[in-house]
Coordinates of C-alpha atoms and ligand atoms in Angstrom, one line a residue:
X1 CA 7.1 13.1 -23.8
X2 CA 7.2 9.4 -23.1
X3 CA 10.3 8.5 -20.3
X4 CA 12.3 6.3 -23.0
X5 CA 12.6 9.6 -25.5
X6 CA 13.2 11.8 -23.2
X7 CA 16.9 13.6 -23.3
X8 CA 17.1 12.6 -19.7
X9 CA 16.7 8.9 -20.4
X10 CA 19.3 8.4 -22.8
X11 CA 22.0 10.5 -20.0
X12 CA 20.7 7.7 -17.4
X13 CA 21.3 5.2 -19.7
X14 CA 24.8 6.4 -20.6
X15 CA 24.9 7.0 -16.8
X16 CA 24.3 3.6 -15.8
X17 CA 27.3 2.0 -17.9
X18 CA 29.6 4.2 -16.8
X19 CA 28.6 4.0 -13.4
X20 CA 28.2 0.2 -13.8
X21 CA 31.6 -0.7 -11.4
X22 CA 29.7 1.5 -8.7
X23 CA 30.6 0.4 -5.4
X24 CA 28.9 1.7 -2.1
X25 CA 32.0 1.1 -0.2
X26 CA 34.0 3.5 -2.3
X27 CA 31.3 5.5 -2.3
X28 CA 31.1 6.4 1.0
X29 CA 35.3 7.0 1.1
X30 CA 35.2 9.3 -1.7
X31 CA 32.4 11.1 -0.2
X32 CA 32.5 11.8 3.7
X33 CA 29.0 13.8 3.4
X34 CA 27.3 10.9 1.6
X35 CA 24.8 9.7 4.4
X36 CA 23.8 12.9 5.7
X37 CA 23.7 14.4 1.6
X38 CA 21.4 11.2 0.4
X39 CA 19.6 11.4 3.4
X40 CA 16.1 13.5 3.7
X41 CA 13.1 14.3 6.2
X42 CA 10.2 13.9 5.5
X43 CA 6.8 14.7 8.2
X44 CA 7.0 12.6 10.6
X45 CA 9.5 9.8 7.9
X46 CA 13.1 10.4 8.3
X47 CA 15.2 8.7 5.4
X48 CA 18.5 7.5 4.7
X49 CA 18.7 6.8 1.4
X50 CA 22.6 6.9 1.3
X51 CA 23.0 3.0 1.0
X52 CA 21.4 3.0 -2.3
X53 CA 23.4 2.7 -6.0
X54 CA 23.2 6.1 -6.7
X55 CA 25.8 9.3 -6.6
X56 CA 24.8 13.0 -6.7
X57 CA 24.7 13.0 -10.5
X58 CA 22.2 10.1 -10.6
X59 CA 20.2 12.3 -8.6
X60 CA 20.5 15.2 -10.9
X61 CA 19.7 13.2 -13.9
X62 CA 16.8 11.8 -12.2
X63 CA 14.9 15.1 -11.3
X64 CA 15.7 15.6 -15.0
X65 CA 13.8 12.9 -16.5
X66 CA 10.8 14.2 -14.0
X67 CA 10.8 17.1 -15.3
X68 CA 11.1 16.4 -18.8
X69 CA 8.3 13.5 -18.2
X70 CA 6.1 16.7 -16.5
X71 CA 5.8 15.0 -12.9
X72 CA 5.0 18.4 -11.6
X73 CA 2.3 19.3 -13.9
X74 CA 1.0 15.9 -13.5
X75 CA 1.3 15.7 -9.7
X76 CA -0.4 19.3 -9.9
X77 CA -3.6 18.1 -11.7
X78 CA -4.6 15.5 -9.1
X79 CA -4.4 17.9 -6.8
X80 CA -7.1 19.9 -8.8
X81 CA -9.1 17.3 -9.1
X82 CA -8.9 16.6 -13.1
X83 CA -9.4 13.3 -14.2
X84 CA -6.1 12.1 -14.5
X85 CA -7.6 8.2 -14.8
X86 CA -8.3 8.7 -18.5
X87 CA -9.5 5.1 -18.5
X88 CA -12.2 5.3 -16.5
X89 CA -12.8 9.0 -16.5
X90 CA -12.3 9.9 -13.2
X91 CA -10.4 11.8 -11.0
X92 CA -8.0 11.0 -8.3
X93 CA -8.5 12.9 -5.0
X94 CA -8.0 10.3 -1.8
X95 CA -5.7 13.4 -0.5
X96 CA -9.0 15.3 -0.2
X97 CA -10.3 12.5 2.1
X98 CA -7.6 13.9 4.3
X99 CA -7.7 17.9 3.8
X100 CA -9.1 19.8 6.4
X101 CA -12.1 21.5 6.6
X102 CA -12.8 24.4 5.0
X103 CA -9.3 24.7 3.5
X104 CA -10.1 24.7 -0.2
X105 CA -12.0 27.1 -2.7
X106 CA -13.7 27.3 -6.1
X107 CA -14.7 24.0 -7.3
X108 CA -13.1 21.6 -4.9
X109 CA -14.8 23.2 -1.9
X110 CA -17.9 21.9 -2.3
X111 CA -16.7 18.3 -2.6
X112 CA -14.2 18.8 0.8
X113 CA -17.5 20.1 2.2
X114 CA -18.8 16.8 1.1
X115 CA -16.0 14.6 2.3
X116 CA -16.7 16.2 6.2
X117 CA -20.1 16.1 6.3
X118 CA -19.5 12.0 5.5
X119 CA -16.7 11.7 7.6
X120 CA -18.7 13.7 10.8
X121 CA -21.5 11.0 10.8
X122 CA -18.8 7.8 10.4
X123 CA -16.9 9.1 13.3
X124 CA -19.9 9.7 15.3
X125 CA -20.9 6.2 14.3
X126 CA -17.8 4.7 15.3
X127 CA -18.0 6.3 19.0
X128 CA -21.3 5.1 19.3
X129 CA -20.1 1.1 18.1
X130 CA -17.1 2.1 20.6
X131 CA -19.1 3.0 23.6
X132 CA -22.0 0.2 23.1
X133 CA -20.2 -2.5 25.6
X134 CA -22.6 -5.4 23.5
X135 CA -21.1 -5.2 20.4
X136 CA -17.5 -6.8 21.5
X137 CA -16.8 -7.9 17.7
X138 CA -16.5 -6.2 14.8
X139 CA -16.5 -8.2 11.2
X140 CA -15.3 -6.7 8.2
X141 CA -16.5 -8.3 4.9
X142 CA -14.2 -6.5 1.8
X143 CA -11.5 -7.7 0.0
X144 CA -8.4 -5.9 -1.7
X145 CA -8.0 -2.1 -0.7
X146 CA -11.7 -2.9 0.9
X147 CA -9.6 -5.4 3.5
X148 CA -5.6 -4.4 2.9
X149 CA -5.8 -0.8 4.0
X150 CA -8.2 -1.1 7.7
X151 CA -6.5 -4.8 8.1
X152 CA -2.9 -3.1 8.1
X153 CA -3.8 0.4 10.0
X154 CA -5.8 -1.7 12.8
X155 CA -2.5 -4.0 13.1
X156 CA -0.3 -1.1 12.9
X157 CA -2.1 0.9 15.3
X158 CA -2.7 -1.8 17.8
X159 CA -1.5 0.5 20.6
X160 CA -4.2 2.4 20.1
X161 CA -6.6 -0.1 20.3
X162 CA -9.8 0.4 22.7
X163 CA -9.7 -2.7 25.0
X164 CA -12.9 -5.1 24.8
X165 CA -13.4 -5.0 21.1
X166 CA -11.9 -7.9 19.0
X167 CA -11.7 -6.7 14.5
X168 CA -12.0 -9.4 12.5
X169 CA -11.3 -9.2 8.8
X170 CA -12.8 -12.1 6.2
X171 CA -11.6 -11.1 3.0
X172 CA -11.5 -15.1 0.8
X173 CA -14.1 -16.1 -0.5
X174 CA -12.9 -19.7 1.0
X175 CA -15.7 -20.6 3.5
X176 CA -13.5 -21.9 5.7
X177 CA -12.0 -17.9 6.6
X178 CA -15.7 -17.1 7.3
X179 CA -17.0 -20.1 9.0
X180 CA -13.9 -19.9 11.5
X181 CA -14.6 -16.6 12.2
X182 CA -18.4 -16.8 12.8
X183 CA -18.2 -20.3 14.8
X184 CA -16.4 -17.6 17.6
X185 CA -19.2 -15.3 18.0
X186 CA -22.7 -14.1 19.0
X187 CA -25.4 -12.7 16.9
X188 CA -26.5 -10.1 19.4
X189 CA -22.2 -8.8 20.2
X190 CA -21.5 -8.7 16.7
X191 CA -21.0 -5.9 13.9
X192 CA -20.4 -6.8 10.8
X193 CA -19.1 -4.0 8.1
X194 CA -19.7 -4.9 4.5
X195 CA -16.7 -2.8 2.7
X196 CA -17.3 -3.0 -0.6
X197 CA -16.7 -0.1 -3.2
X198 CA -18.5 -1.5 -6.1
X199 CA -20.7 -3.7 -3.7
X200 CA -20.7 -6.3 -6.7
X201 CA -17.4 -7.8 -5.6
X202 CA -18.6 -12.0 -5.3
X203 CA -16.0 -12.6 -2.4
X204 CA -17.7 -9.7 -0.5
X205 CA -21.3 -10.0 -1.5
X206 CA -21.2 -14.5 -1.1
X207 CA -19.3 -13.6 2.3
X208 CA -22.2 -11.0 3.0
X209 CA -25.1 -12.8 2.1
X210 CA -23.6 -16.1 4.2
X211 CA -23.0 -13.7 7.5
X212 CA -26.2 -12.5 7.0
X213 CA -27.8 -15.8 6.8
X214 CA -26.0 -16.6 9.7
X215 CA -27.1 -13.7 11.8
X216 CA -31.0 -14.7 10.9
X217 CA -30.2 -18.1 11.7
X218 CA -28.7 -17.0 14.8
X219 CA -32.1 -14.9 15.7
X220 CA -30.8 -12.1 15.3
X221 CA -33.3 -9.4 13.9
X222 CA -32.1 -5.9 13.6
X223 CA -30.0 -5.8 10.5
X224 CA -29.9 -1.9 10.7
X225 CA -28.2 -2.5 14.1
X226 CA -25.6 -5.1 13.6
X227 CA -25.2 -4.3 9.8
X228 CA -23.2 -1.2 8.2
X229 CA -22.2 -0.8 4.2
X230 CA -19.5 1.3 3.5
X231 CA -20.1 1.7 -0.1
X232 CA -20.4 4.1 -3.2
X233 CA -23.3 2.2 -4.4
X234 CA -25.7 2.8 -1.3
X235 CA -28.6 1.4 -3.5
X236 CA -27.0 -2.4 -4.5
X237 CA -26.2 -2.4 -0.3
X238 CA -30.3 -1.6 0.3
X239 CA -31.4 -4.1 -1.9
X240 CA -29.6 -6.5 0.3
X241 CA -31.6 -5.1 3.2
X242 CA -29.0 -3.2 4.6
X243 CA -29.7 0.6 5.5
X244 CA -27.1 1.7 7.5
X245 CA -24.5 3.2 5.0
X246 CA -21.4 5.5 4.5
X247 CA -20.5 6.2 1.6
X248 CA -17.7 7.6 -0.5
X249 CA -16.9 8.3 -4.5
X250 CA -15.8 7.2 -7.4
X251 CA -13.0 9.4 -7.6
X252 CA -11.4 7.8 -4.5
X253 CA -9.3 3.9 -5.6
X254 CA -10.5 1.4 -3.8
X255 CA -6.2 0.5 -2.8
X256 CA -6.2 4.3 -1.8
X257 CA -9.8 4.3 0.1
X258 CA -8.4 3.3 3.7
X259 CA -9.1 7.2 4.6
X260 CA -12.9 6.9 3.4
X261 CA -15.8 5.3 4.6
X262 CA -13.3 2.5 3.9
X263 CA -11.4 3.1 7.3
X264 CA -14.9 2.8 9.7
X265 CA -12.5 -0.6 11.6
X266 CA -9.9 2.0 12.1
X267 CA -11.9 4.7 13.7
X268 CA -13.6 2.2 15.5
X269 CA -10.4 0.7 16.9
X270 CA -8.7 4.0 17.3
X271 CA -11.5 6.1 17.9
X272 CA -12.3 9.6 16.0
X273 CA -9.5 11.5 17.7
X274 CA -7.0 8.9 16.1
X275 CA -8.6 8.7 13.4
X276 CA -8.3 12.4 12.4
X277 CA -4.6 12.2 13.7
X278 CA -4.1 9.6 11.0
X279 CA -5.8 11.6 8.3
X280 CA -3.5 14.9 10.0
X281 CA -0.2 12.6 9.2
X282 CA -1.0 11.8 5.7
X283 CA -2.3 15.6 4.8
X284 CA 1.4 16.4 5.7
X285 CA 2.7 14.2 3.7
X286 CA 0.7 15.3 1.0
X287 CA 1.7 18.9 1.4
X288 CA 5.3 17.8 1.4
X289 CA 4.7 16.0 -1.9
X290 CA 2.8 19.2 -3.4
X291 CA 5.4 22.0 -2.2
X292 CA 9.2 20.3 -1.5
X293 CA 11.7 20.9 -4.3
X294 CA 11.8 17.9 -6.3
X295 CA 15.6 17.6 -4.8
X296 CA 14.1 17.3 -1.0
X297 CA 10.8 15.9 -1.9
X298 CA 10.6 12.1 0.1
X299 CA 7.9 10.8 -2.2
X300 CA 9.4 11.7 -5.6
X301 CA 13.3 10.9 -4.4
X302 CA 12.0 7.6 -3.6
X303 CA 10.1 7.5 -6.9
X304 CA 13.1 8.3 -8.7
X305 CA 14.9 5.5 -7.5
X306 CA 12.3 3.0 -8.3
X307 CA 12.6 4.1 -11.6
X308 CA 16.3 4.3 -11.4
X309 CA 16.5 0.5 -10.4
X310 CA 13.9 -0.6 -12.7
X311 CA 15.0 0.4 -15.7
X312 CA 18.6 1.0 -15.8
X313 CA 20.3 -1.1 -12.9
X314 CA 17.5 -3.9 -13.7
X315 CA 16.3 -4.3 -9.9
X316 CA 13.0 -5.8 -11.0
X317 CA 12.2 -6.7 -7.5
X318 CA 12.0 -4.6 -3.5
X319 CA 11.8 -6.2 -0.8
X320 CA 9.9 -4.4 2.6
X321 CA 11.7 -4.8 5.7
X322 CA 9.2 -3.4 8.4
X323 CA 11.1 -4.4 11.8
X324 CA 8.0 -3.6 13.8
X325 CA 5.8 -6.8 14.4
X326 CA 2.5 -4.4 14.1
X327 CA 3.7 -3.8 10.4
X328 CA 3.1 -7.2 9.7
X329 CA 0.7 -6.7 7.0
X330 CA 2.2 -3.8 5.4
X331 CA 4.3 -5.6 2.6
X332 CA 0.7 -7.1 1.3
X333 CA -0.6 -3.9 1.4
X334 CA 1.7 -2.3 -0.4
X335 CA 1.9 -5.3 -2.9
X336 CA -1.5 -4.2 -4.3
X337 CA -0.7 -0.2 -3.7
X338 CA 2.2 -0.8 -6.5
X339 CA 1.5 -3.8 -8.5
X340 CA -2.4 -3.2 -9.0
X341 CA -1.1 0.9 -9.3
X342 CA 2.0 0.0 -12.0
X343 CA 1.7 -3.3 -12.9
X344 CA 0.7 -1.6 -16.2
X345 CA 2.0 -2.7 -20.1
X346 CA 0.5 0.2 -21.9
X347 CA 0.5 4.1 -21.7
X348 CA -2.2 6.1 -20.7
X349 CA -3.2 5.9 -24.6
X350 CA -2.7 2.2 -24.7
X351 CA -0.2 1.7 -25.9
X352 CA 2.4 -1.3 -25.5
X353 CA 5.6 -0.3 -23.7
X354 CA 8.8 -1.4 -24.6
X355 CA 10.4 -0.5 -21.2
X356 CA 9.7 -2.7 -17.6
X357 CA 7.3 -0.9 -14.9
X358 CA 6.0 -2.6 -11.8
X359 CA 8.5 -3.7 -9.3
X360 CA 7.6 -7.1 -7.5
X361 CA 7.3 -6.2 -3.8
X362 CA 7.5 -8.4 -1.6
X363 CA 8.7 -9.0 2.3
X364 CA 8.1 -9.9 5.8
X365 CA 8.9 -8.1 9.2
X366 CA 12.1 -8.3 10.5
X367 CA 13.5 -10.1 12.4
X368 CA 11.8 -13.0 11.1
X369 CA 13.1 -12.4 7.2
X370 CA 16.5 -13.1 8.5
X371 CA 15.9 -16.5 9.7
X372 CA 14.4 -16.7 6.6
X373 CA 15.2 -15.5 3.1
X374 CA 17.6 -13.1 3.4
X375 CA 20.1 -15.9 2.5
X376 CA 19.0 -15.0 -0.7
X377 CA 19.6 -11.0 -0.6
X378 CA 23.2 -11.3 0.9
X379 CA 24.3 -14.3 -1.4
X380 CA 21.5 -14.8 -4.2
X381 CA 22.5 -14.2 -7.8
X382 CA 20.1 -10.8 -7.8
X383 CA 20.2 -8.0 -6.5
X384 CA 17.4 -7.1 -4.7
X385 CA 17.1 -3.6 -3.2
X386 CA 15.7 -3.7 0.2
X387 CA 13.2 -0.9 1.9
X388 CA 13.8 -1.1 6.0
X389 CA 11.0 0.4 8.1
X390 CA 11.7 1.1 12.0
X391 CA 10.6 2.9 14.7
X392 CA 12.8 4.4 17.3
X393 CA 10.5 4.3 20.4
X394 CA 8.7 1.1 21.3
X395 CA 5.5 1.2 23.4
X396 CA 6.7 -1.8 25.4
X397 CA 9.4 -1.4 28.1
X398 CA 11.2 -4.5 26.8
X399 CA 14.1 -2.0 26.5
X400 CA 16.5 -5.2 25.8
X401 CA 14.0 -6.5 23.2
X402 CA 14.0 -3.2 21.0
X403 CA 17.7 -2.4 21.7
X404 CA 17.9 -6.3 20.0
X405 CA 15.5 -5.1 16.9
X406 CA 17.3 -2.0 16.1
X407 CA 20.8 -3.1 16.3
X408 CA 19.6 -6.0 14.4
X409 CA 17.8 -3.6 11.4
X410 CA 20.9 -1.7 11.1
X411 CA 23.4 -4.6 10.9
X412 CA 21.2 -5.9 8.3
X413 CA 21.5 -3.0 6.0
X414 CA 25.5 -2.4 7.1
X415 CA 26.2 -5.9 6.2
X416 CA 24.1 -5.8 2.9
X417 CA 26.5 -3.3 1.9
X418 CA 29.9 -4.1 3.0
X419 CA 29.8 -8.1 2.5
X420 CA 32.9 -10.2 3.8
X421 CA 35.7 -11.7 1.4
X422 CA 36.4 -15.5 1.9
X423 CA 38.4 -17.1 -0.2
X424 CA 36.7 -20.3 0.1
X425 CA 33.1 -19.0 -1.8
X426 CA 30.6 -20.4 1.2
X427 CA 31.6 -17.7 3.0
X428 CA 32.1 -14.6 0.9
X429 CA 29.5 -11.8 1.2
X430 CA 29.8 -9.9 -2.2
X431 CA 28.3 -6.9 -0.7
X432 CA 27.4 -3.6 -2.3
X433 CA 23.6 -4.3 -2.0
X434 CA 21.4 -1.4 -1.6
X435 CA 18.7 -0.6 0.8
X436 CA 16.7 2.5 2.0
X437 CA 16.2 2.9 5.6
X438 CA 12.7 4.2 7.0
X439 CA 12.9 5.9 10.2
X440 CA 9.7 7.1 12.6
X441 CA 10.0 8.4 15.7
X442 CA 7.5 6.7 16.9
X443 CA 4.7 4.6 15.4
X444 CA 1.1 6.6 16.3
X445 CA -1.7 6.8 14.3
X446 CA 0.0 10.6 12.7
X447 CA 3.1 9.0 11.7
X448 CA 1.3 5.8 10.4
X449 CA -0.9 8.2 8.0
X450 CA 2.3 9.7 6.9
X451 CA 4.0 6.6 5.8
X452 CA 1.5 5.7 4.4
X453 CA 0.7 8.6 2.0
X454 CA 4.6 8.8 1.5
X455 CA 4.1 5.0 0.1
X456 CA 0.9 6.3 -1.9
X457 CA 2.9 9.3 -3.5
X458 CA 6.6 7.2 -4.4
X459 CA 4.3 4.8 -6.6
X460 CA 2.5 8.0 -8.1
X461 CA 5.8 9.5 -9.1
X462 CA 7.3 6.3 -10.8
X463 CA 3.8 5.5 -12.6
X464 CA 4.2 9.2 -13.8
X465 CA 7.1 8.9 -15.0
X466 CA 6.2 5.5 -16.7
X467 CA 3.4 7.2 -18.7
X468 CA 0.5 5.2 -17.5
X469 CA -2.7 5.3 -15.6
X470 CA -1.9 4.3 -12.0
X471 CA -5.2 4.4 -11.0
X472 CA -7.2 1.6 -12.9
X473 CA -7.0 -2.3 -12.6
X474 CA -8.4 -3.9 -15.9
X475 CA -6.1 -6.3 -15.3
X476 CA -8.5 -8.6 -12.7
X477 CA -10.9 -8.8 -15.0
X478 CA -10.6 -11.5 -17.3
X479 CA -10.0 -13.8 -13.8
X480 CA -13.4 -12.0 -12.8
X481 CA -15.5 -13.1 -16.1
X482 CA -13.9 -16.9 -16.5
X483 CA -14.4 -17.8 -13.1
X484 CA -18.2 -17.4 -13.7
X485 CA -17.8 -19.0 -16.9
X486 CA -16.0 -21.7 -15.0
X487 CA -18.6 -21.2 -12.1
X488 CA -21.5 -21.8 -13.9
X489 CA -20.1 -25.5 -15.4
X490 CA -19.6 -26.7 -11.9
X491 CA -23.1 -28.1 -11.9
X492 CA -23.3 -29.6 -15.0
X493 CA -20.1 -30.6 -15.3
X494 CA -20.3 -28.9 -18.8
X495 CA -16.8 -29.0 -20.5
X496 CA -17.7 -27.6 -24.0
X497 CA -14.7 -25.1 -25.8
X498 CA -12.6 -25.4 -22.5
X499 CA -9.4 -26.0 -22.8
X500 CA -8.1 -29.6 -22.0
X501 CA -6.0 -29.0 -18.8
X502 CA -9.0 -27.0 -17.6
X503 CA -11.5 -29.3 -18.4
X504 CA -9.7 -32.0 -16.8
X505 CA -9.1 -30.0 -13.2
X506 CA -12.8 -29.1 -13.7
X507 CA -13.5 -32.7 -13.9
X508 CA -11.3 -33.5 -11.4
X509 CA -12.6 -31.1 -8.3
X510 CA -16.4 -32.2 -9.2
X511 CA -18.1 -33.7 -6.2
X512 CA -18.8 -36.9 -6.8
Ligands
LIG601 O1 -10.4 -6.9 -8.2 C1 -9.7 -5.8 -7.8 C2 -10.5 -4.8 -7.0 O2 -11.3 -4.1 -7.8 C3 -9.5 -3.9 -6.2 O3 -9.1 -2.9 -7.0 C4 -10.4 -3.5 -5.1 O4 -9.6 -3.0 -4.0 C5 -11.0 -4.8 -4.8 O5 -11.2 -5.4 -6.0 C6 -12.3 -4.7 -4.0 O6 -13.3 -4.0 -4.7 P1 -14.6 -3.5 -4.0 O7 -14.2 -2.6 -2.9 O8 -15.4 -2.8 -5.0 O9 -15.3 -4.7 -3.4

């Protein structure tokens, strides 16, 4: 049954005006067991999720509405492989990517038999790259979850890092990201990894073509050496001359591919111990997701309260808060994990929706968002729930330094929610603004996975309960077909049936 005619949603919507004067200060007098009640664990994730708008009947109302939506039944059929992305007829199994061997019978056996013998050869690969001192750079060519997902993991994992190797990631199709990164290096030290699902994507295959131009011009002869595709189309990367491949399927997203072929930089940088340590983190996660009681489930609590803000307190917006500099890129890769996932205005039928999905994500790490725009979430006209991300046990012994960063990450979410009265305006802190609070032990290439796959699973469970197809992206097409329109009348200067602003900026960025 569609969300919006569920019993369920009309309870939350009564919910929601009589709750409407809730305040998280009188929340937290009324009940002295709030913060340990709304708080959960999760592998390797501990959450409190206590400074959020929402009281023990939210929460009850909200497991309601998953299971009148049938989260279970859905969440159960990606996990046997049916093709729950109706639209393009595939299944969904990046969790397999991360099962261990040998765990699974009857059908989905033979593809996890499939998934190790790929995954033996990449991690062989990337200890041979990691113990061949002339290769000192690595370049990978992808864009989107072909850039996002090894960018972030490399950053966040940068610990881990095996000294006297430098990644590089070109993902724009902007010359000027390439030709910086090429004017540092040497043909005969250089990798270059050509990530491309599809391997038709023109940022990747004009940035491919150009490094490989470069490499020839640089005398360098043996593609097969300093050349690798990770791909599903292993023919489209031959006919470009390059035959060193690893490959993965269609059934695995390219913003949920960073445990395929698609992660090769990460097992380079991290080596094949880590790398199975990350895939161990995020196959706990998933068996959380899979076997927890909805009520102590991480992924579909947090799920819940996406849907929760979205719909019925109007929250249209989250803001990540990782205070971990190594997080750095996590916010943009979470921006396409739930905006290409949700950002969805039909059902899985196609049809228009009359209520809002996709959250706009957004964020920075902290400290650095403080100094910045969080002006705007303590004293902006909207509310904008915050997710916090920290890690207990730096890897630095800058004890002061990470004493600083915590204190810092908890005052921020303390004095989000209590505010400060002033009678003069300037000063007054309204308060009552919600925010989760992420908390990992330590940040190592196990917990990384799990935070990860928790992230994955949250914007599963609100894109169930939506009613659409989480897994396709028709929605970067039409940029995809009018910029070779556009493309094609850059040389001729051909403005025929465009439309006049067009024409003119058309005219105007002509050479000449
Ligand atoms: O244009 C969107 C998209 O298809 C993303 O979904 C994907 O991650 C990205 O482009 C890159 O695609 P590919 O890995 O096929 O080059």
């Amino acid at each position: 049954m569609r969300c919006d005619q569920t019993p369920a949603w009309k309870a939350l919507t009564d919910h929601a005006t009589q709750t409407s004067g809730f305040d998280l200060r009188q929340a937290f007098v009324a009940d002295a067991d709030r913060a340990s009640r709304l708080s959960q664990t999760a592998p390797h994730v501990f959450a409190d999720l206590s400074k959020n708008h929402t009281n023990a009947a939210t929460e009850v109302l909200l497991i309601e509405l998953a299971r009148q939506t049938g989260l279970a039944a859905h969440r159960d059929a990606m996990f046997l492989g049916e093709p729950i992305n109706n639209t393009e007829g595939r299944a969904v199994m990046h969790w397999l990517l991360r099962q261990p061997e040998g765990s699974l019978e009857g059908d989905l056996a033979a593809s996890l038999k499939l998934v190790h013998d790929t995954l033996k050869p990449m991690l062989a690969y990337a200890e041979q790259i990691r113990a061949d001192a002339q290769i000192t750079d690595v370049v990978n060519i992808g864009i989107g979850g072909s850039d996002l997902g090894p960018q972030m993991a490399v950053l966040g994992l940068q610990d881990f890092m095996i000294p006297g190797k430098r990644l590089h990631f070109v993902s724009n199709v902007d010359g000027h990201e390439l030709s910086a990164v090429l004017s540092g290096l040497k043909a005969e030290n250089t990798l270059f990894l050509i990530a491309s699902k599809t391997f038709t994507t023109i940022e990747t295959m004009t940035n491919a073509r150009s490094a490989l131009a470069w490499f020839k011009a640089q005398g360098g002869g043996d593609v097969s050496r300093h050349f690798a595709a990770l791909t599903t189309n292993v023919s489209a990367a031959a006919q470009m001359g390059i035959t060193t491949t690893f490959g993965f399927w269609d059934w695995v997203g390219g913003r949920y591919s960073v445990w395929s072929a698609i992660g090769l930089p990460v097992a380079i940088a991290i080596g094949a111990l880590g790398f199975k340590d990350l895939l161990a983190g995020a196959h706990a996660m998933d068996q959380h997701f899979q076997s927890a009681p909805f009520e102590a489930n991480l992924p579909v609590r947090l799920g819940l309260l996406d849907v929760w803000y979205r719909n019925f307190l109007q929250y249209s917006s989250r803001s990540i808060a990782p205070y971990h500099s190594a997080l750095r890129r996590l916010p943009a890769y979470l921006q396409q994990l739930e905006m290409e996932s949700n950002g969805k205005r039909v059902d899985r039928n196609g049809r228009a929706l009359p209520y809002g999905t996709s959250p706009v994500l957004w964020g920075e790490p902290g400290t650095n968002g403080q100094h910045a725009y969080f002006q705007m979430l303590h004293q902006g006209t909207d509310v904008v729930p915050v997710e916090f991300i920290a890690v207990k046990k730096p890897t630095h012994n800058l004890d002061d330094h990470h004493e600083l960063l915590l204190a810092n990450v908890i005052a921020q979410a303390q004095a989000l929610m209590l505010g400060q009265a002033d009678e003069g305006g300037h000063k007054h802190f309204p308060g009552n603004r919600p925010s989760t609070f992420l908390l990992l032990d330590e940040l190592t290439p196990a917990s990384f996975g799990a935070l990860v796959a928790l992230q994955e699973h949250r914007v599963f469970v609100s894109g169930s309960v939506w009613g659409i197809n989480s897994f396709d992206q028709w929605g970067v097409e039409l940029g995809k077909v009018l910029a070779k329109d556009i493309h094609a009348r850059m040389a001729s200067g051909d403005t025929v049936g465009l439309d006049a602003s067009s024409a003119a900026l058309l005219q105007r960025v002509r050479p000449g």
